[in-house]
Amino acid sequence: MASQSEFTLTVTIDDLAKMIDMSLLHPTMTDEDVREGLKLARKYEMATACVKPYSIPMAVEELQGSSVLICPVIGFPHGNSTTAVKVFEAEEAVKAGGKEIDMVINIGKALGGDWDYVENEIRQINDAVTKNGAILKVIFENDYLKDQHVIKLCEICSRIGVAFIKTSTGYGFVKQPNGLYTYYGATLHHLRLMREHAASSVQIKAAGGVRTLDELLKVRAIGVTRVGATAGPAMLAEAEKRGIGREPTTVQVTIGPEDLKGSGAY
């Protein structure tokens, strides 16, 4: 990669808002916390509110009449449920009001090279979701994977024709020899790798580590169309401060070698 790359983007505040899935997934979130997040997603007219399945009815209630879609997660965060359970969970989530489903792959099967299992599972869940009018985002959890696994998953998802592939859950913590945990989430390296190896029809979602307007613009510049974030309101407020409104605005984006190395969870 060159020392730095320059990009010129033309954006509106609406464009940026529709890049953001408002993440409401932390295990400690109360109903009150979730409801407040849903109100923020509605206020800023984000793409979706990303919720745990039990929160779908609340999301339907809070987002009714808005353009914000409901994005439940399934097999979350570790992807360890059986395929049958994931299919059932996906079908139920769509019936309850989910329009975009974020599903975690079976990470152990991918690491073990059982690609037939991985592909069959993704295909079954994609079929279950799309037949009911929703779309699927497939979460890789790149912190656990090597480049060859990411590339293979891109090829599988392209062959199946899923709507999105996604870097991370925001909760894929890797235990180190000292007993502490590290987490990177979305990195420039992985986002470029995914964009290079996925079909052009498959969109890329960055999750984990995109927390500022500058980071949002940088991932947009390299072809990312969606991010999962809790910091969406702060990013959009900063965009307004910089004069990005409803009329198209030109912005310059510089990406250097130190950018987007990954900085943790949502």
PDB file of C-alpha atoms in Angstrom:
ATOM      1  CA  MET A   1       0.000   0.000   0.000  1.00  0.00           C
ATOM      2  CA  ALA A   2       1.233   3.516  -0.785  1.00  0.00           C
ATOM      3  CA  SER A   3       2.228   5.759   2.116  1.00  0.00           C
ATOM      4  CA  GLN A   4      -1.083   7.541   1.787  1.00  0.00           C
ATOM      5  CA  SER A   5      -4.068   7.734  -0.528  1.00  0.00           C
ATOM      6  CA  GLU A   6      -6.209  10.761  -1.346  1.00  0.00           C
ATOM      7  CA  PHE A   7      -9.913  10.617  -2.108  1.00  0.00           C
ATOM      8  CA  THR A   8     -12.560  13.185  -3.008  1.00  0.00           C
ATOM      9  CA  LEU A   9     -16.081  12.332  -1.849  1.00  0.00           C
ATOM     10  CA  THR A  10     -19.393  14.066  -2.427  1.00  0.00           C
ATOM     11  CA  VAL A  11     -21.765  13.416   0.468  1.00  0.00           C
ATOM     12  CA  THR A  12     -24.884  14.654   2.227  1.00  0.00           C
ATOM     13  CA  ILE A  13     -25.911  14.203   5.839  1.00  0.00           C
ATOM     14  CA  ASP A  14     -28.578  11.777   4.634  1.00  0.00           C
ATOM     15  CA  ASP A  15     -25.958   9.688   2.797  1.00  0.00           C
ATOM     16  CA  LEU A  16     -23.916   9.388   5.973  1.00  0.00           C
ATOM     17  CA  ALA A  17     -26.933   8.597   8.163  1.00  0.00           C
ATOM     18  CA  LYS A  18     -27.949   5.783   5.836  1.00  0.00           C
ATOM     19  CA  MET A  19     -24.504   4.241   6.223  1.00  0.00           C
ATOM     20  CA  ILE A  20     -25.068   3.648   9.928  1.00  0.00           C
ATOM     21  CA  ASP A  21     -26.621   0.701  11.733  1.00  0.00           C
ATOM     22  CA  MET A  22     -27.211   1.989  15.262  1.00  0.00           C
ATOM     23  CA  SER A  23     -25.770  -0.765  17.458  1.00  0.00           C
ATOM     24  CA  LEU A  24     -27.915  -1.650  20.482  1.00  0.00           C
ATOM     25  CA  LEU A  25     -26.284  -4.976  21.292  1.00  0.00           C
ATOM     26  CA  HIS A  26     -24.288  -4.660  24.486  1.00  0.00           C
ATOM     27  CA  PRO A  27     -25.377  -7.394  26.937  1.00  0.00           C
ATOM     28  CA  THR A  28     -25.851  -4.902  29.777  1.00  0.00           C
ATOM     29  CA  MET A  29     -28.335  -2.701  27.904  1.00  0.00           C
ATOM     30  CA  THR A  30     -31.655  -2.369  29.708  1.00  0.00           C
ATOM     31  CA  ASP A  31     -34.977  -1.849  27.937  1.00  0.00           C
ATOM     32  CA  GLU A  32     -34.663   1.833  28.781  1.00  0.00           C
ATOM     33  CA  ASP A  33     -31.208   1.950  27.162  1.00  0.00           C
ATOM     34  CA  VAL A  34     -32.480   0.202  24.035  1.00  0.00           C
ATOM     35  CA  ARG A  35     -35.490   2.499  23.758  1.00  0.00           C
ATOM     36  CA  GLU A  36     -33.254   5.573  24.009  1.00  0.00           C
ATOM     37  CA  GLY A  37     -31.027   4.188  21.255  1.00  0.00           C
ATOM     38  CA  LEU A  38     -34.041   3.536  19.039  1.00  0.00           C
ATOM     39  CA  LYS A  39     -35.170   7.119  19.506  1.00  0.00           C
ATOM     40  CA  LEU A  40     -31.722   8.321  18.401  1.00  0.00           C
ATOM     41  CA  ALA A  41     -31.781   6.063  15.338  1.00  0.00           C
ATOM     42  CA  ARG A  42     -35.164   7.562  14.438  1.00  0.00           C
ATOM     43  CA  LYS A  43     -34.063  11.139  15.121  1.00  0.00           C
ATOM     44  CA  TYR A  44     -31.094  10.852  12.775  1.00  0.00           C
ATOM     45  CA  GLU A  45     -32.892   8.615  10.218  1.00  0.00           C
ATOM     46  CA  MET A  46     -30.126   6.009  10.236  1.00  0.00           C
ATOM     47  CA  ALA A  47     -30.194   2.924   8.037  1.00  0.00           C
ATOM     48  CA  THR A  48     -31.203   0.490  10.767  1.00  0.00           C
ATOM     49  CA  ALA A  49     -31.315  -0.146  14.457  1.00  0.00           C
ATOM     50  CA  CYS A  50     -29.317  -3.312  15.156  1.00  0.00           C
ATOM     51  CA  VAL A  51     -31.011  -5.143  18.032  1.00  0.00           C
ATOM     52  CA  LYS A  52     -31.074  -8.393  19.948  1.00  0.00           C
ATOM     53  CA  PRO A  53     -34.058 -10.556  18.947  1.00  0.00           C
ATOM     54  CA  TYR A  54     -36.093  -9.977  22.110  1.00  0.00           C
ATOM     55  CA  SER A  55     -36.009  -6.231  21.384  1.00  0.00           C
ATOM     56  CA  ILE A  56     -37.693  -6.513  17.984  1.00  0.00           C
ATOM     57  CA  PRO A  57     -41.224  -5.691  19.247  1.00  0.00           C
ATOM     58  CA  MET A  58     -39.908  -2.577  20.992  1.00  0.00           C
ATOM     59  CA  ALA A  59     -38.085  -1.567  17.806  1.00  0.00           C
ATOM     60  CA  VAL A  60     -41.256  -2.038  15.753  1.00  0.00           C
ATOM     61  CA  GLU A  61     -43.095   0.218  18.178  1.00  0.00           C
ATOM     62  CA  GLU A  62     -40.457   2.960  18.321  1.00  0.00           C
ATOM     63  CA  LEU A  63     -39.582   3.012  14.609  1.00  0.00           C
ATOM     64  CA  GLN A  64     -43.078   2.757  13.145  1.00  0.00           C
ATOM     65  CA  GLY A  65     -43.596   5.374  10.442  1.00  0.00           C
ATOM     66  CA  SER A  66     -39.867   6.091  10.033  1.00  0.00           C
ATOM     67  CA  SER A  67     -37.437   5.011   7.310  1.00  0.00           C
ATOM     68  CA  VAL A  68     -35.222   3.238   9.865  1.00  0.00           C
ATOM     69  CA  LEU A  69     -35.264  -0.534   9.360  1.00  0.00           C
ATOM     70  CA  ILE A  70     -34.934  -3.187  12.062  1.00  0.00           C
ATOM     71  CA  CYS A  71     -31.777  -5.327  11.983  1.00  0.00           C
ATOM     72  CA  PRO A  72     -31.836  -8.245  14.432  1.00  0.00           C
ATOM     73  CA  VAL A  73     -28.744 -10.378  15.087  1.00  0.00           C
ATOM     74  CA  ILE A  74     -28.833 -14.183  15.145  1.00  0.00           C
ATOM     75  CA  GLY A  75     -26.302 -16.735  16.356  1.00  0.00           C
ATOM     76  CA  PHE A  76     -24.804 -13.769  18.151  1.00  0.00           C
ATOM     77  CA  PRO A  77     -22.068 -13.187  19.114  1.00  0.00           C
ATOM     78  CA  HIS A  78     -20.178 -16.473  18.628  1.00  0.00           C
ATOM     79  CA  GLY A  79     -22.106 -18.289  15.889  1.00  0.00           C
ATOM     80  CA  ASN A  80     -22.193 -21.601  17.770  1.00  0.00           C
ATOM     81  CA  SER A  81     -25.863 -22.559  17.361  1.00  0.00           C
ATOM     82  CA  THR A  82     -26.798 -25.399  15.044  1.00  0.00           C
ATOM     83  CA  THR A  83     -27.822 -24.495  11.520  1.00  0.00           C
ATOM     84  CA  ALA A  84     -31.419 -25.496  12.276  1.00  0.00           C
ATOM     85  CA  VAL A  85     -31.527 -23.163  15.269  1.00  0.00           C
ATOM     86  CA  LYS A  86     -30.039 -20.290  13.255  1.00  0.00           C
ATOM     87  CA  VAL A  87     -32.583 -20.828  10.476  1.00  0.00           C
ATOM     88  CA  PHE A  88     -35.434 -20.854  13.001  1.00  0.00           C
ATOM     89  CA  GLU A  89     -34.080 -17.759  14.742  1.00  0.00           C
ATOM     90  CA  ALA A  90     -33.741 -15.942  11.405  1.00  0.00           C
ATOM     91  CA  GLU A  91     -37.269 -16.866  10.305  1.00  0.00           C
ATOM     92  CA  GLU A  92     -38.723 -15.738  13.623  1.00  0.00           C
ATOM     93  CA  ALA A  93     -36.764 -12.476  13.511  1.00  0.00           C
ATOM     94  CA  VAL A  94     -38.105 -11.680  10.049  1.00  0.00           C
ATOM     95  CA  LYS A  95     -41.675 -12.560  11.032  1.00  0.00           C
ATOM     96  CA  ALA A  96     -41.358 -10.234  14.021  1.00  0.00           C
ATOM     97  CA  GLY A  97     -40.313  -7.299  11.835  1.00  0.00           C
ATOM     98  CA  GLY A  98     -36.635  -7.699  10.967  1.00  0.00           C
ATOM     99  CA  LYS A  99     -35.701  -6.448   7.499  1.00  0.00           C
ATOM    100  CA  GLU A 100     -31.936  -7.008   7.658  1.00  0.00           C
ATOM    101  CA  ILE A 101     -30.520  -9.998   9.520  1.00  0.00           C
ATOM    102  CA  ASP A 102     -26.921 -10.045  10.814  1.00  0.00           C
ATOM    103  CA  MET A 103     -25.731 -13.641  11.278  1.00  0.00           C
ATOM    104  CA  VAL A 104     -22.445 -14.949  12.707  1.00  0.00           C
ATOM    105  CA  ILE A 105     -20.808 -17.810  10.835  1.00  0.00           C
ATOM    106  CA  ASN A 106     -19.632 -20.985  12.570  1.00  0.00           C
ATOM    107  CA  ILE A 107     -16.089 -19.733  13.209  1.00  0.00           C
ATOM    108  CA  GLY A 108     -14.666 -23.083  14.333  1.00  0.00           C
ATOM    109  CA  LYS A 109     -15.890 -24.772  11.150  1.00  0.00           C
ATOM    110  CA  ALA A 110     -14.222 -22.065   9.059  1.00  0.00           C
ATOM    111  CA  LEU A 111     -10.929 -22.370  10.944  1.00  0.00           C
ATOM    112  CA  GLY A 112     -11.100 -26.145  10.595  1.00  0.00           C
ATOM    113  CA  GLY A 113     -11.627 -25.916   6.836  1.00  0.00           C
ATOM    114  CA  ASP A 114     -15.095 -27.473   6.787  1.00  0.00           C
ATOM    115  CA  TRP A 115     -16.185 -25.152   4.023  1.00  0.00           C
ATOM    116  CA  ASP A 116     -19.081 -27.341   2.894  1.00  0.00           C
ATOM    117  CA  TYR A 117     -20.656 -26.901   6.340  1.00  0.00           C
ATOM    118  CA  VAL A 118     -20.017 -23.160   6.332  1.00  0.00           C
ATOM    119  CA  GLU A 119     -21.412 -22.660   2.849  1.00  0.00           C
ATOM    120  CA  ASN A 120     -24.462 -24.855   3.435  1.00  0.00           C
ATOM    121  CA  GLU A 121     -25.307 -22.977   6.630  1.00  0.00           C
ATOM    122  CA  ILE A 122     -24.993 -19.543   5.042  1.00  0.00           C
ATOM    123  CA  ARG A 123     -27.069 -20.677   2.064  1.00  0.00           C
ATOM    124  CA  GLN A 124     -29.864 -22.075   4.237  1.00  0.00           C
ATOM    125  CA  ILE A 125     -30.076 -18.914   6.320  1.00  0.00           C
ATOM    126  CA  ASN A 126     -29.920 -16.647   3.278  1.00  0.00           C
ATOM    127  CA  ASP A 127     -32.752 -18.638   1.668  1.00  0.00           C
ATOM    128  CA  ALA A 128     -34.843 -18.442   4.853  1.00  0.00           C
ATOM    129  CA  VAL A 129     -34.344 -14.687   5.104  1.00  0.00           C
ATOM    130  CA  THR A 130     -34.784 -13.686   1.469  1.00  0.00           C
ATOM    131  CA  LYS A 131     -37.894 -15.780   0.857  1.00  0.00           C
ATOM    132  CA  ASN A 132     -39.601 -13.597   3.455  1.00  0.00           C
ATOM    133  CA  GLY A 133     -38.457 -10.302   1.948  1.00  0.00           C
ATOM    134  CA  ALA A 134     -35.443  -9.528   4.150  1.00  0.00           C
ATOM    135  CA  ILE A 135     -31.693  -9.523   3.441  1.00  0.00           C
ATOM    136  CA  LEU A 136     -28.732 -11.210   5.122  1.00  0.00           C
ATOM    137  CA  LYS A 137     -25.452  -9.794   6.408  1.00  0.00           C
ATOM    138  CA  VAL A 138     -22.835 -12.452   7.141  1.00  0.00           C
ATOM    139  CA  ILE A 139     -20.469 -11.716  10.046  1.00  0.00           C
ATOM    140  CA  PHE A 140     -16.971 -13.207   9.662  1.00  0.00           C
ATOM    141  CA  GLU A 141     -15.368 -12.150  13.002  1.00  0.00           C
ATOM    142  CA  ASN A 142     -12.045 -11.345  11.367  1.00  0.00           C
ATOM    143  CA  ASP A 143     -10.067 -11.116  14.616  1.00  0.00           C
ATOM    144  CA  TYR A 144     -10.131 -14.920  14.744  1.00  0.00           C
ATOM    145  CA  LEU A 145      -9.294 -15.465  11.054  1.00  0.00           C
ATOM    146  CA  LYS A 146      -6.310 -15.394   8.735  1.00  0.00           C
ATOM    147  CA  ASP A 147      -6.444 -13.705   5.348  1.00  0.00           C
ATOM    148  CA  GLN A 148      -7.042 -16.993   3.533  1.00  0.00           C
ATOM    149  CA  HIS A 149     -10.162 -17.596   5.631  1.00  0.00           C
ATOM    150  CA  VAL A 150     -11.485 -14.102   4.901  1.00  0.00           C
ATOM    151  CA  ILE A 151     -10.884 -14.572   1.173  1.00  0.00           C
ATOM    152  CA  LYS A 152     -12.613 -17.966   1.155  1.00  0.00           C
ATOM    153  CA  LEU A 153     -15.619 -16.532   2.995  1.00  0.00           C
ATOM    154  CA  CYS A 154     -15.827 -13.690   0.469  1.00  0.00           C
ATOM    155  CA  GLU A 155     -15.895 -16.240  -2.339  1.00  0.00           C
ATOM    156  CA  ILE A 156     -18.581 -18.326  -0.642  1.00  0.00           C
ATOM    157  CA  CYS A 157     -20.794 -15.341   0.109  1.00  0.00           C
ATOM    158  CA  SER A 158     -20.392 -14.063  -3.444  1.00  0.00           C
ATOM    159  CA  ARG A 159     -21.406 -17.450  -4.822  1.00  0.00           C
ATOM    160  CA  ILE A 160     -24.503 -17.522  -2.615  1.00  0.00           C
ATOM    161  CA  GLY A 161     -25.365 -13.894  -3.341  1.00  0.00           C
ATOM    162  CA  VAL A 162     -25.763 -12.506   0.161  1.00  0.00           C
ATOM    163  CA  ALA A 163     -26.458  -8.794   0.482  1.00  0.00           C
ATOM    164  CA  PHE A 164     -23.592  -7.877   2.850  1.00  0.00           C
ATOM    165  CA  ILE A 165     -20.484  -9.284   4.448  1.00  0.00           C
ATOM    166  CA  LYS A 166     -19.452  -7.851   7.797  1.00  0.00           C
ATOM    167  CA  THR A 167     -16.103  -7.716   9.568  1.00  0.00           C
ATOM    168  CA  SER A 168     -17.021  -8.330  13.180  1.00  0.00           C
ATOM    169  CA  THR A 169     -19.577  -8.593  15.958  1.00  0.00           C
ATOM    170  CA  GLY A 170     -17.898  -6.065  18.227  1.00  0.00           C
ATOM    171  CA  TYR A 171     -17.432  -8.841  20.805  1.00  0.00           C
ATOM    172  CA  GLY A 172     -14.793 -11.159  19.296  1.00  0.00           C
ATOM    173  CA  PHE A 173     -12.223 -10.770  22.058  1.00  0.00           C
ATOM    174  CA  VAL A 174      -8.998 -12.762  21.639  1.00  0.00           C
ATOM    175  CA  LYS A 175      -7.311 -14.033  24.816  1.00  0.00           C
ATOM    176  CA  GLN A 176      -3.578 -13.333  25.012  1.00  0.00           C
ATOM    177  CA  PRO A 177      -0.873 -15.370  26.819  1.00  0.00           C
ATOM    178  CA  ASN A 178      -0.971 -12.899  29.728  1.00  0.00           C
ATOM    179  CA  GLY A 179      -4.669 -13.561  30.238  1.00  0.00           C
ATOM    180  CA  LEU A 180      -5.814 -10.189  28.887  1.00  0.00           C
ATOM    181  CA  TYR A 181      -8.033  -9.811  25.831  1.00  0.00           C
ATOM    182  CA  THR A 182      -7.451  -7.803  22.653  1.00  0.00           C
ATOM    183  CA  TYR A 183      -9.850  -6.789  19.923  1.00  0.00           C
ATOM    184  CA  TYR A 184      -9.401  -4.904  16.650  1.00  0.00           C
ATOM    185  CA  GLY A 185     -12.705  -5.106  14.782  1.00  0.00           C
ATOM    186  CA  ALA A 186     -12.758  -3.380  11.404  1.00  0.00           C
ATOM    187  CA  THR A 187      -9.282  -2.739   9.988  1.00  0.00           C
ATOM    188  CA  LEU A 188      -8.275  -1.077   6.750  1.00  0.00           C
ATOM    189  CA  HIS A 189      -6.432  -4.229   5.710  1.00  0.00           C
ATOM    190  CA  HIS A 190      -9.468  -6.475   6.125  1.00  0.00           C
ATOM    191  CA  LEU A 191     -11.892  -4.010   4.555  1.00  0.00           C
ATOM    192  CA  ARG A 192      -9.705  -3.709   1.462  1.00  0.00           C
ATOM    193  CA  LEU A 193      -9.290  -7.496   1.346  1.00  0.00           C
ATOM    194  CA  MET A 194     -13.049  -8.028   1.547  1.00  0.00           C
ATOM    195  CA  ARG A 195     -13.802  -5.432  -1.114  1.00  0.00           C
ATOM    196  CA  GLU A 196     -11.176  -6.936  -3.414  1.00  0.00           C
ATOM    197  CA  HIS A 197     -12.393 -10.536  -3.104  1.00  0.00           C
ATOM    198  CA  ALA A 198     -16.171 -10.145  -2.826  1.00  0.00           C
ATOM    199  CA  ALA A 199     -18.402  -9.705  -5.860  1.00  0.00           C
ATOM    200  CA  SER A 200     -19.315  -6.105  -6.620  1.00  0.00           C
ATOM    201  CA  SER A 201     -22.943  -6.933  -5.774  1.00  0.00           C
ATOM    202  CA  VAL A 202     -21.982  -7.849  -2.202  1.00  0.00           C
ATOM    203  CA  GLN A 203     -21.770  -4.821   0.080  1.00  0.00           C
ATOM    204  CA  ILE A 204     -19.302  -4.437   2.948  1.00  0.00           C
ATOM    205  CA  LYS A 205     -20.194  -3.583   6.551  1.00  0.00           C
ATOM    206  CA  ALA A 206     -17.485  -2.423   8.957  1.00  0.00           C
ATOM    207  CA  ALA A 207     -18.177  -3.102  12.626  1.00  0.00           C
ATOM    208  CA  GLY A 208     -15.998  -2.362  15.619  1.00  0.00           C
ATOM    209  CA  GLY A 209     -13.726   0.668  15.730  1.00  0.00           C
ATOM    210  CA  VAL A 210     -15.516   3.157  13.444  1.00  0.00           C
ATOM    211  CA  ARG A 211     -16.368   5.876  15.951  1.00  0.00           C
ATOM    212  CA  THR A 212     -15.594   9.247  14.376  1.00  0.00           C
ATOM    213  CA  LEU A 213     -16.711  11.129  11.287  1.00  0.00           C
ATOM    214  CA  ASP A 214     -13.208  10.915   9.831  1.00  0.00           C
ATOM    215  CA  GLU A 215     -13.217   7.138  10.248  1.00  0.00           C
ATOM    216  CA  LEU A 216     -16.667   6.941   8.655  1.00  0.00           C
ATOM    217  CA  LEU A 217     -15.455   8.924   5.634  1.00  0.00           C
ATOM    218  CA  LYS A 218     -12.324   6.798   5.334  1.00  0.00           C
ATOM    219  CA  VAL A 219     -14.215   3.523   5.172  1.00  0.00           C
ATOM    220  CA  ARG A 220     -16.670   5.057   2.695  1.00  0.00           C
ATOM    221  CA  ALA A 221     -13.728   6.056   0.507  1.00  0.00           C
ATOM    222  CA  ILE A 222     -12.544   2.448   0.188  1.00  0.00           C
ATOM    223  CA  GLY A 223     -15.952   1.067  -0.712  1.00  0.00           C
ATOM    224  CA  VAL A 224     -17.689   0.337   2.608  1.00  0.00           C
ATOM    225  CA  THR A 225     -21.407   1.126   2.458  1.00  0.00           C
ATOM    226  CA  ARG A 226     -22.485   0.344   6.022  1.00  0.00           C
ATOM    227  CA  VAL A 227     -21.002   0.561   9.513  1.00  0.00           C
ATOM    228  CA  GLY A 228     -22.203  -0.727  12.844  1.00  0.00           C
ATOM    229  CA  ALA A 229     -21.704   1.881  15.544  1.00  0.00           C
ATOM    230  CA  THR A 230     -22.928   3.212  18.847  1.00  0.00           C
ATOM    231  CA  ALA A 231     -21.302   6.558  17.981  1.00  0.00           C
ATOM    232  CA  GLY A 232     -23.611   7.324  15.052  1.00  0.00           C
ATOM    233  CA  PRO A 233     -25.211  10.391  16.657  1.00  0.00           C
ATOM    234  CA  ALA A 234     -21.800  11.873  17.473  1.00  0.00           C
ATOM    235  CA  MET A 235     -20.545  11.261  13.927  1.00  0.00           C
ATOM    236  CA  LEU A 236     -23.590  12.926  12.387  1.00  0.00           C
ATOM    237  CA  ALA A 237     -23.450  15.849  14.809  1.00  0.00           C
ATOM    238  CA  GLU A 238     -19.822  16.393  13.784  1.00  0.00           C
ATOM    239  CA  ALA A 239     -20.821  16.259  10.104  1.00  0.00           C
ATOM    240  CA  GLU A 240     -23.348  19.030  10.710  1.00  0.00           C
ATOM    241  CA  LYS A 241     -20.693  21.098  12.493  1.00  0.00           C
ATOM    242  CA  ARG A 242     -18.473  20.779   9.433  1.00  0.00           C
ATOM    243  CA  GLY A 243     -21.219  22.049   7.160  1.00  0.00           C
ATOM    244  CA  ILE A 244     -22.379  18.748   5.704  1.00  0.00           C
ATOM    245  CA  GLY A 245     -26.124  19.105   5.210  1.00  0.00           C
ATOM    246  CA  ARG A 246     -28.814  17.993   2.802  1.00  0.00           C
ATOM    247  CA  GLU A 247     -27.103  19.538  -0.218  1.00  0.00           C
ATOM    248  CA  PRO A 248     -24.144  17.606  -1.712  1.00  0.00           C
ATOM    249  CA  THR A 249     -20.839  18.634  -0.138  1.00  0.00           C
ATOM    250  CA  THR A 250     -17.345  17.761  -1.366  1.00  0.00           C
ATOM    251  CA  VAL A 251     -14.886  16.488   1.239  1.00  0.00           C
ATOM    252  CA  GLN A 252     -11.251  15.423   0.970  1.00  0.00           C
ATOM    253  CA  VAL A 253     -10.201  12.188   2.642  1.00  0.00           C
ATOM    254  CA  THR A 254      -6.625  11.096   3.283  1.00  0.00           C
ATOM    255  CA  ILE A 255      -5.841   7.531   4.323  1.00  0.00           C
ATOM    256  CA  GLY A 256      -2.375   6.817   5.673  1.00  0.00           C
ATOM    257  CA  PRO A 257      -0.663   3.603   6.800  1.00  0.00           C
ATOM    258  CA  GLU A 258      -1.616   4.222  10.432  1.00  0.00           C
ATOM    259  CA  ASP A 259      -5.318   4.551   9.733  1.00  0.00           C
ATOM    260  CA  LEU A 260      -7.952   1.987  10.684  1.00  0.00           C
ATOM    261  CA  LYS A 261      -5.692  -0.480  12.396  1.00  0.00           C
ATOM    262  CA  GLY A 262      -8.678  -1.392  14.511  1.00  0.00           C
ATOM    263  CA  SER A 263      -9.486  -0.096  17.942  1.00  0.00           C
ATOM    264  CA  GLY A 264     -11.981  -2.406  19.523  1.00  0.00           C
ATOM    265  CA  ALA A 265     -15.675  -2.910  19.997  1.00  0.00           C
ATOM    266  CA  TYR A 266     -18.668  -0.871  18.876  1.00  0.00           C
TER     267      TYR A 266
END
